[in-house]
Short mmCIF file of N, CA, C and O in Angstrom, two decimals:
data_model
loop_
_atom_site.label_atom_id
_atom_site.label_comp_id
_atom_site.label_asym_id
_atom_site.label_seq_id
_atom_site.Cartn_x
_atom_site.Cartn_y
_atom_site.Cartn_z
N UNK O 1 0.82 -1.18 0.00
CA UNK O 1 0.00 0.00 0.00
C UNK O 1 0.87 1.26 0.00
O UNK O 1 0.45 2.27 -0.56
N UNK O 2 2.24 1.24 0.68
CA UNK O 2 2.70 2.09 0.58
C UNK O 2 3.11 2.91 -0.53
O UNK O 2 2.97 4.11 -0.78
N UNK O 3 3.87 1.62 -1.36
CA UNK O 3 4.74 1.75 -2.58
C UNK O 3 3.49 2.21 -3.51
O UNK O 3 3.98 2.59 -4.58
N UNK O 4 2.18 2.33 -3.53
CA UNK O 4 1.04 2.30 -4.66
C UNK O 4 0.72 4.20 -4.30
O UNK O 4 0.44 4.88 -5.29
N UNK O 5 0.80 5.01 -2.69
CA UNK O 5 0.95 6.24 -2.31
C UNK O 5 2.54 6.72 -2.73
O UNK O 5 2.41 7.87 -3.16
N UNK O 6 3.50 6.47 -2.76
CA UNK O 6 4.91 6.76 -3.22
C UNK O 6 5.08 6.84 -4.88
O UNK O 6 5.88 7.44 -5.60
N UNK O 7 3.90 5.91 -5.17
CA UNK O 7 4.36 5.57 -7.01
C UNK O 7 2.95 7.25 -7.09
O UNK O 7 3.55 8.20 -7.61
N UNK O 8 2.25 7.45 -6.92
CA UNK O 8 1.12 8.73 -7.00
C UNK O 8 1.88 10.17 -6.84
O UNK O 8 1.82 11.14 -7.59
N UNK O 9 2.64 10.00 -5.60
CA UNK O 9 2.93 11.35 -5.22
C UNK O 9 4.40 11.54 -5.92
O UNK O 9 4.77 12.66 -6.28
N UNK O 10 5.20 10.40 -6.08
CA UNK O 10 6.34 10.69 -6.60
C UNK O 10 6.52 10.32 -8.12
O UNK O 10 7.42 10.90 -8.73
N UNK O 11 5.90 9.58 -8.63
CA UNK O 11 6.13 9.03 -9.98
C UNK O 11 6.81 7.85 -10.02
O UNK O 11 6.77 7.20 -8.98
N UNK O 12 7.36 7.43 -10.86
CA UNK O 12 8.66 6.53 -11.36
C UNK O 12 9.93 6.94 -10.59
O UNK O 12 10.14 7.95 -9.92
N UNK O 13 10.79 5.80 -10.88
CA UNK O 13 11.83 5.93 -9.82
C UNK O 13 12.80 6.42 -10.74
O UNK O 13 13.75 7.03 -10.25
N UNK O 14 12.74 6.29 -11.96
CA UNK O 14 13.54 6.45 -13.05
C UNK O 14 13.47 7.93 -13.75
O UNK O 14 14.37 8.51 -14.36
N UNK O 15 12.47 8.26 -13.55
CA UNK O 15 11.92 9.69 -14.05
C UNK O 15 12.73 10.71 -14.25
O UNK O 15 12.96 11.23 -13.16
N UNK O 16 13.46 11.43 -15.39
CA UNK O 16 13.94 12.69 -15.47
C UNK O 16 13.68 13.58 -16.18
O UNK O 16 13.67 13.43 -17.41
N UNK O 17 13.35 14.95 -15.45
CA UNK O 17 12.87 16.05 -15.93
C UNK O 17 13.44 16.87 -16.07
O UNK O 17 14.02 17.24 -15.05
N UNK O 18 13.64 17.64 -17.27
CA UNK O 18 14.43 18.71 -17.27
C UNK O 18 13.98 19.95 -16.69
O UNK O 18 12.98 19.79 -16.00
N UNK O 19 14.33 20.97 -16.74
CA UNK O 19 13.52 22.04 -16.49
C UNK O 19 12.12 22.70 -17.25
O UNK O 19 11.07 23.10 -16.73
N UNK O 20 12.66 22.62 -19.12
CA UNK O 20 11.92 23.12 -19.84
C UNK O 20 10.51 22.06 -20.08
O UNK O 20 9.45 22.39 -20.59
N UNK O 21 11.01 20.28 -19.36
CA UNK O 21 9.69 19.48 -19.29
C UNK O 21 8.80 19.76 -18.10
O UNK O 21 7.57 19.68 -18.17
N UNK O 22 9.67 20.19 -16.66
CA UNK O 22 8.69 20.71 -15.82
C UNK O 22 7.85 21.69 -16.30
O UNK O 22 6.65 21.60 -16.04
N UNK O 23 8.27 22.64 -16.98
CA UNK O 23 7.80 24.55 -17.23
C UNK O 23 6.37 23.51 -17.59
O UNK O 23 5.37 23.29 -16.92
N UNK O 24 6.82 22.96 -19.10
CA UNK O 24 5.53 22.34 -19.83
C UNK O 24 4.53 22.06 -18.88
O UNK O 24 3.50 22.74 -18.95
N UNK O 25 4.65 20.90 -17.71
CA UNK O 25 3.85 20.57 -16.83
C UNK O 25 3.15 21.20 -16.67
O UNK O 25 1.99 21.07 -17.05
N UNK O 26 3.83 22.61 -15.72
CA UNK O 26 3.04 23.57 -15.27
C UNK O 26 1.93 24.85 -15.94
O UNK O 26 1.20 25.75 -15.52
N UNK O 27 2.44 24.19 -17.35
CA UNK O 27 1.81 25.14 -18.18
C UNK O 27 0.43 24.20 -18.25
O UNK O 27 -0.73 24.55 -18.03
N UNK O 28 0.80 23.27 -18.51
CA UNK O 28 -0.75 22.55 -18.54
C UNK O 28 -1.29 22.18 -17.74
O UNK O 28 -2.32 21.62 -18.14
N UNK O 29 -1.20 22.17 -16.84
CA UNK O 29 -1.67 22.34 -14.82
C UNK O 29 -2.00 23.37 -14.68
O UNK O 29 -3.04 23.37 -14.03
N UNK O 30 -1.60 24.61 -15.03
CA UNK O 30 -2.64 25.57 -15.46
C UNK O 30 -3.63 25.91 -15.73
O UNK O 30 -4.32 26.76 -15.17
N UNK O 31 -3.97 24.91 -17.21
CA UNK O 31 -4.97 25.18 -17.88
C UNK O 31 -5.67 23.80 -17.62
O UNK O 31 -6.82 23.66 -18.05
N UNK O 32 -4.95 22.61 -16.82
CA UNK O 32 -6.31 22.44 -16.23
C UNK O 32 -6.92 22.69 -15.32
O UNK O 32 -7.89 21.93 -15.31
N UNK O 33 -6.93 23.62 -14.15
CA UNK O 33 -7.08 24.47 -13.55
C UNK O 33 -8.06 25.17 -14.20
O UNK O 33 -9.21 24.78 -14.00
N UNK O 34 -7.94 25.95 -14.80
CA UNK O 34 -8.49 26.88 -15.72
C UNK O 34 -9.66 26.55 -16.13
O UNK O 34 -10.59 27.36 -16.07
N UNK O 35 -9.94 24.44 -16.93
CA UNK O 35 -10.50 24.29 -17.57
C UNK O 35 -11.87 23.58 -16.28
O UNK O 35 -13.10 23.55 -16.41
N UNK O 36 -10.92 23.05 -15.03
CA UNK O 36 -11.70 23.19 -14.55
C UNK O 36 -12.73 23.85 -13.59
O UNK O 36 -13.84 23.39 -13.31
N UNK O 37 -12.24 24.85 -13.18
CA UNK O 37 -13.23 26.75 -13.15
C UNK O 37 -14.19 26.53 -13.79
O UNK O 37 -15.23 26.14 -13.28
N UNK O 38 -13.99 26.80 -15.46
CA UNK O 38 -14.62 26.91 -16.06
C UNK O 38 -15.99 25.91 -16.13
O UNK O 38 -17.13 26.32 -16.36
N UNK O 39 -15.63 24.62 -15.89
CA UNK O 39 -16.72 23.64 -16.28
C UNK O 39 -17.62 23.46 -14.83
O UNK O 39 -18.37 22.49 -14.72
N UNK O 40 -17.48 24.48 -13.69
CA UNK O 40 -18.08 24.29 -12.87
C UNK O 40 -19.43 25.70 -12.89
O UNK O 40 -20.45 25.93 -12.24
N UNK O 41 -18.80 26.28 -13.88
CA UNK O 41 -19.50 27.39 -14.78
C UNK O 41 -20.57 26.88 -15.29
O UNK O 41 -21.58 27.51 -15.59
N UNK O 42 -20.37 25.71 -15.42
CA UNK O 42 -21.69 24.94 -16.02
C UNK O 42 -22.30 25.44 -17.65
O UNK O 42 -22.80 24.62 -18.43
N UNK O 43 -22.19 26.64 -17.90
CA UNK O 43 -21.82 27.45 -19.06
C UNK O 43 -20.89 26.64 -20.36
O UNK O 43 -21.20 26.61 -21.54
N UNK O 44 -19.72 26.05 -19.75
CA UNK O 44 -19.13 25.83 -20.65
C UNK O 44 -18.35 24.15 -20.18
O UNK O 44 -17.24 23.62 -20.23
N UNK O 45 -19.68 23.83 -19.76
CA UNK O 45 -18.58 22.66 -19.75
C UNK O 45 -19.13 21.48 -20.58
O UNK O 45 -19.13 20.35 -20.07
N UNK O 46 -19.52 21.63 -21.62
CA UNK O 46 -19.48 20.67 -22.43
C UNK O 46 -18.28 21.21 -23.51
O UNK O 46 -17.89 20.44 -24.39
N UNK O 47 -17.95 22.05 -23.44
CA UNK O 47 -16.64 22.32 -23.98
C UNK O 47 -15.35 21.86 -23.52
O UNK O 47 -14.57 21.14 -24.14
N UNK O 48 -15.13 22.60 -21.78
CA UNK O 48 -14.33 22.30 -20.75
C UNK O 48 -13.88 20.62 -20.40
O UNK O 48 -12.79 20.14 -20.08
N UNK O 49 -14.98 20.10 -20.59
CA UNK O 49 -14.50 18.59 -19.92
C UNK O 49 -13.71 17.83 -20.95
O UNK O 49 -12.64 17.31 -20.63
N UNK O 50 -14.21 17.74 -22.19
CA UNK O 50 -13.14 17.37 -23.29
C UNK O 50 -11.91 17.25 -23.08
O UNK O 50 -11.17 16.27 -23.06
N UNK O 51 -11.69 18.69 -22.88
CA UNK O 51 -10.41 19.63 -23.01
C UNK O 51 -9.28 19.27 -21.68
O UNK O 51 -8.07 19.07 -21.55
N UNK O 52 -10.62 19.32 -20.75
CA UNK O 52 -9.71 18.76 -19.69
C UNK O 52 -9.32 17.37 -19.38
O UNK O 52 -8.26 17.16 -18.79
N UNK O 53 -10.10 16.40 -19.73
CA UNK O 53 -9.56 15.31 -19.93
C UNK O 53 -8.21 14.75 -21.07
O UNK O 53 -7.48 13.78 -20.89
N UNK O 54 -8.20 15.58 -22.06
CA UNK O 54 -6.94 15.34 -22.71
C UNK O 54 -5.86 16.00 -22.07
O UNK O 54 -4.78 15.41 -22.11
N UNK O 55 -5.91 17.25 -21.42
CA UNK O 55 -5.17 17.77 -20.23
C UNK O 55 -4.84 16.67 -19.52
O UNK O 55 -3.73 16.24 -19.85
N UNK O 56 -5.35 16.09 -18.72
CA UNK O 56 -5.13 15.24 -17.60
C UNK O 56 -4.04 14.16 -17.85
O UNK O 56 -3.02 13.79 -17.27
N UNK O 57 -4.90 13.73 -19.31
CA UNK O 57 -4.21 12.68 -19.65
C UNK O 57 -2.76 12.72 -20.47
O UNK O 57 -2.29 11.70 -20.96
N UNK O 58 -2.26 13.69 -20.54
CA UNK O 58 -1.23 14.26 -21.37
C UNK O 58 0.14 14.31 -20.49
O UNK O 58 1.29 14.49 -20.88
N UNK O 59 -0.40 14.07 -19.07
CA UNK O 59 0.01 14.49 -17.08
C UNK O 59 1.21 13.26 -17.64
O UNK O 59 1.94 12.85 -16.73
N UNK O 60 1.39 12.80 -18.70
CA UNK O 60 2.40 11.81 -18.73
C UNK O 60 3.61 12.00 -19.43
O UNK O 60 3.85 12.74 -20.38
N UNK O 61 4.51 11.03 -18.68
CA UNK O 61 5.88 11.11 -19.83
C UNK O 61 6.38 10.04 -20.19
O UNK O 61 7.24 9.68 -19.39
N UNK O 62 6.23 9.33 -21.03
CA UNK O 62 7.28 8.41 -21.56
C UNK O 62 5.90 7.39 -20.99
O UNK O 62 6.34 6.54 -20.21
N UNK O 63 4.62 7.30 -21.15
CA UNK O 63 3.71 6.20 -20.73
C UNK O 63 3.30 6.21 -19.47
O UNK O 63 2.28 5.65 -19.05
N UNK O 64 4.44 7.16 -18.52
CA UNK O 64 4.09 6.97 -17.48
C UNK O 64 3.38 8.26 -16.36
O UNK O 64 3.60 9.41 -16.75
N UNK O 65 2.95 8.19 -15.67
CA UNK O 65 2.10 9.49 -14.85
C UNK O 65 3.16 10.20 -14.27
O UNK O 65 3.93 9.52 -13.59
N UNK O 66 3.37 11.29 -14.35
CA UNK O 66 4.76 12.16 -13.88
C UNK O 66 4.48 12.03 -12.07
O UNK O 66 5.35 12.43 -11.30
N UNK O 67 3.52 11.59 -11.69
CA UNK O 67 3.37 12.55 -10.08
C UNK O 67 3.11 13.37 -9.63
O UNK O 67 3.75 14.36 -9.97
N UNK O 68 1.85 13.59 -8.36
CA UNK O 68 1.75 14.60 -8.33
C UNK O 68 2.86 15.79 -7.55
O UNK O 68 2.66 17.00 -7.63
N UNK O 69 3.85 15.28 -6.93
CA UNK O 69 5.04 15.99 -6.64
C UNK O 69 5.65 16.80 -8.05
O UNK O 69 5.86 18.01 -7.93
N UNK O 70 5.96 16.09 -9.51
CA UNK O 70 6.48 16.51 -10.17
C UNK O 70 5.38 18.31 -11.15
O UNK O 70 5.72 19.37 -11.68
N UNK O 71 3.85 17.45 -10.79
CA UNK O 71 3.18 18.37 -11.37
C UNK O 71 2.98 19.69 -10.45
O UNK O 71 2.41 20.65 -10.97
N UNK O 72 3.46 19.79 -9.01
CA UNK O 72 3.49 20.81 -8.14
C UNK O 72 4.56 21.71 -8.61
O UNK O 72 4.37 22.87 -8.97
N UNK O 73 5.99 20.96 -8.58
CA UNK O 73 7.00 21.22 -8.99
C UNK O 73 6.56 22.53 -10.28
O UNK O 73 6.70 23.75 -10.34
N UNK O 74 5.96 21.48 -11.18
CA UNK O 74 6.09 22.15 -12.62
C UNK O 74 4.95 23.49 -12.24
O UNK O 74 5.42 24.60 -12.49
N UNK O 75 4.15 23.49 -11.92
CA UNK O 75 3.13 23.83 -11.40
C UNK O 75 3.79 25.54 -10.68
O UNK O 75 3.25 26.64 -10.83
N UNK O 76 4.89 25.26 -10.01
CA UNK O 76 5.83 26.37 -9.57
C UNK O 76 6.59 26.91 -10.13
O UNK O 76 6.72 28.13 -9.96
N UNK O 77 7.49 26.12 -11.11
CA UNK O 77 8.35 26.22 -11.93
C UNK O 77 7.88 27.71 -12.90
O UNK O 77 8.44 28.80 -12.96
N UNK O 78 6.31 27.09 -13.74
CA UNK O 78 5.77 27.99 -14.32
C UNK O 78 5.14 29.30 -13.76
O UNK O 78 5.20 30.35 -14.40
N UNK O 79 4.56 29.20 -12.58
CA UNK O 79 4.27 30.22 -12.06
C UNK O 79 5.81 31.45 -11.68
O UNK O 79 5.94 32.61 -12.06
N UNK O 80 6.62 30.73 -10.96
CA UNK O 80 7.61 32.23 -11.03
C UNK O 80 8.55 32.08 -12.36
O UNK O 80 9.46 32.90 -12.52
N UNK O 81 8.39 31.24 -13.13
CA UNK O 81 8.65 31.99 -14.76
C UNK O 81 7.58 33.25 -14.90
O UNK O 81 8.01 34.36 -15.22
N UNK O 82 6.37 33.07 -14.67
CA UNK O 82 5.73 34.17 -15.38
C UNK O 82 5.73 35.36 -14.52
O UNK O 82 5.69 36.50 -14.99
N UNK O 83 5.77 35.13 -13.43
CA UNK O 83 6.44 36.28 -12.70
C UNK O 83 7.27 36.99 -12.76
O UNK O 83 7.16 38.18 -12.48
N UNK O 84 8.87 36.12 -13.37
CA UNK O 84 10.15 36.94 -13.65
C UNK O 84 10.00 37.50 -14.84
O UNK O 84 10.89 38.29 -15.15
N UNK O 85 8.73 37.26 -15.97
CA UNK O 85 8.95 38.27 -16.93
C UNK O 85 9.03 39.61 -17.46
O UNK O 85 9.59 40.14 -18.42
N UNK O 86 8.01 40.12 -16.17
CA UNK O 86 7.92 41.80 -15.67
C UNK O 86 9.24 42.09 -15.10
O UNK O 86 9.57 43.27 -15.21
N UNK O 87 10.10 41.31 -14.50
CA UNK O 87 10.73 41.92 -13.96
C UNK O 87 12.44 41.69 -14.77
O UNK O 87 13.60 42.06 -14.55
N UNK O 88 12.08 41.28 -15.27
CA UNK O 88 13.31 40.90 -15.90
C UNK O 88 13.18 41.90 -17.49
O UNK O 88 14.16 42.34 -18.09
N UNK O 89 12.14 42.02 -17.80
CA UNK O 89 11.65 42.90 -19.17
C UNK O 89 12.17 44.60 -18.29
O UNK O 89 12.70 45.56 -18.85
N UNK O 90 11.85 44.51 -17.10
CA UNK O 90 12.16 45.99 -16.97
C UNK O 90 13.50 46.52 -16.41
O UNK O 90 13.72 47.73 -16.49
N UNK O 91 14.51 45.62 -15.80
CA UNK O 91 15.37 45.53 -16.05
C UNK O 91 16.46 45.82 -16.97
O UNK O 91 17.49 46.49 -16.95
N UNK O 92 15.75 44.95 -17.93
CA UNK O 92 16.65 45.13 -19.40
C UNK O 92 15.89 46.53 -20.29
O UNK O 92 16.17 47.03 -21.38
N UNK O 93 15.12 46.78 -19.56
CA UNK O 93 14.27 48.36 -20.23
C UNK O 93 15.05 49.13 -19.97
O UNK O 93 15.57 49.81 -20.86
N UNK O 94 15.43 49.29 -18.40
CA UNK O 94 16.22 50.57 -17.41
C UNK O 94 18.02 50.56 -17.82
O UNK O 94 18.86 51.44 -17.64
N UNK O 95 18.13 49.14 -18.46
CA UNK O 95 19.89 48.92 -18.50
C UNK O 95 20.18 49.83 -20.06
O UNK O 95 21.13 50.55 -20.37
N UNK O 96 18.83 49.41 -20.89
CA UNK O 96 18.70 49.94 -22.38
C UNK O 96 19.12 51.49 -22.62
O UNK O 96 19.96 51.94 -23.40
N UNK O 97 18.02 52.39 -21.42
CA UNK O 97 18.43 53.72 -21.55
C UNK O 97 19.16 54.67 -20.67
O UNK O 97 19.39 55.82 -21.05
#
């Protein structure tokens, strides 16, 4: 029972992610997030659930389910990427002139 909570939260034992495969993660952990908001909108969720189920199922690499540790990870990864872009754009604004 243990090893079946360890294989969920951690993935594969073999698993390697680069950075730019985490970002991905988190980009689509995002939007399923997003997609599921939306489908509780009830509005749009005969659109939403589709969408989010190929989301979900995409949560893989190489056949196998990344984890939900790895999708937190990515999940973070992407969030202060999109954070450092304001700040890094203005930066290179202030160095410019």
């Amino acid at each position: 029972m243990k090893s079946i909570f360890s294989y969920i939260f951690n993935g594969p034992e073999d698993l390697k992610l680069n950075f730019f495969k985490r970002l991905f993660i988190g980009f689509k952990t995002i939007l399923l997030i997003i997609c599921l908001i939306l489908t509780f909108t009830l509005v749009l969720a005969p659109v939403t659930i589709p969408i989010g189920l190929l989301l979900f199922r995409s949560l893989t690499y190489q056949g196998q389910f990344v984890g939900i540790k790895n999708i937190l990870l990515g999940l973070l990864f992407f969030i202060l990427f999109l954070f450092s872009i304001p700040i890094v754009t203005s930066v290179m604004g202030s160095a410019l002139h």
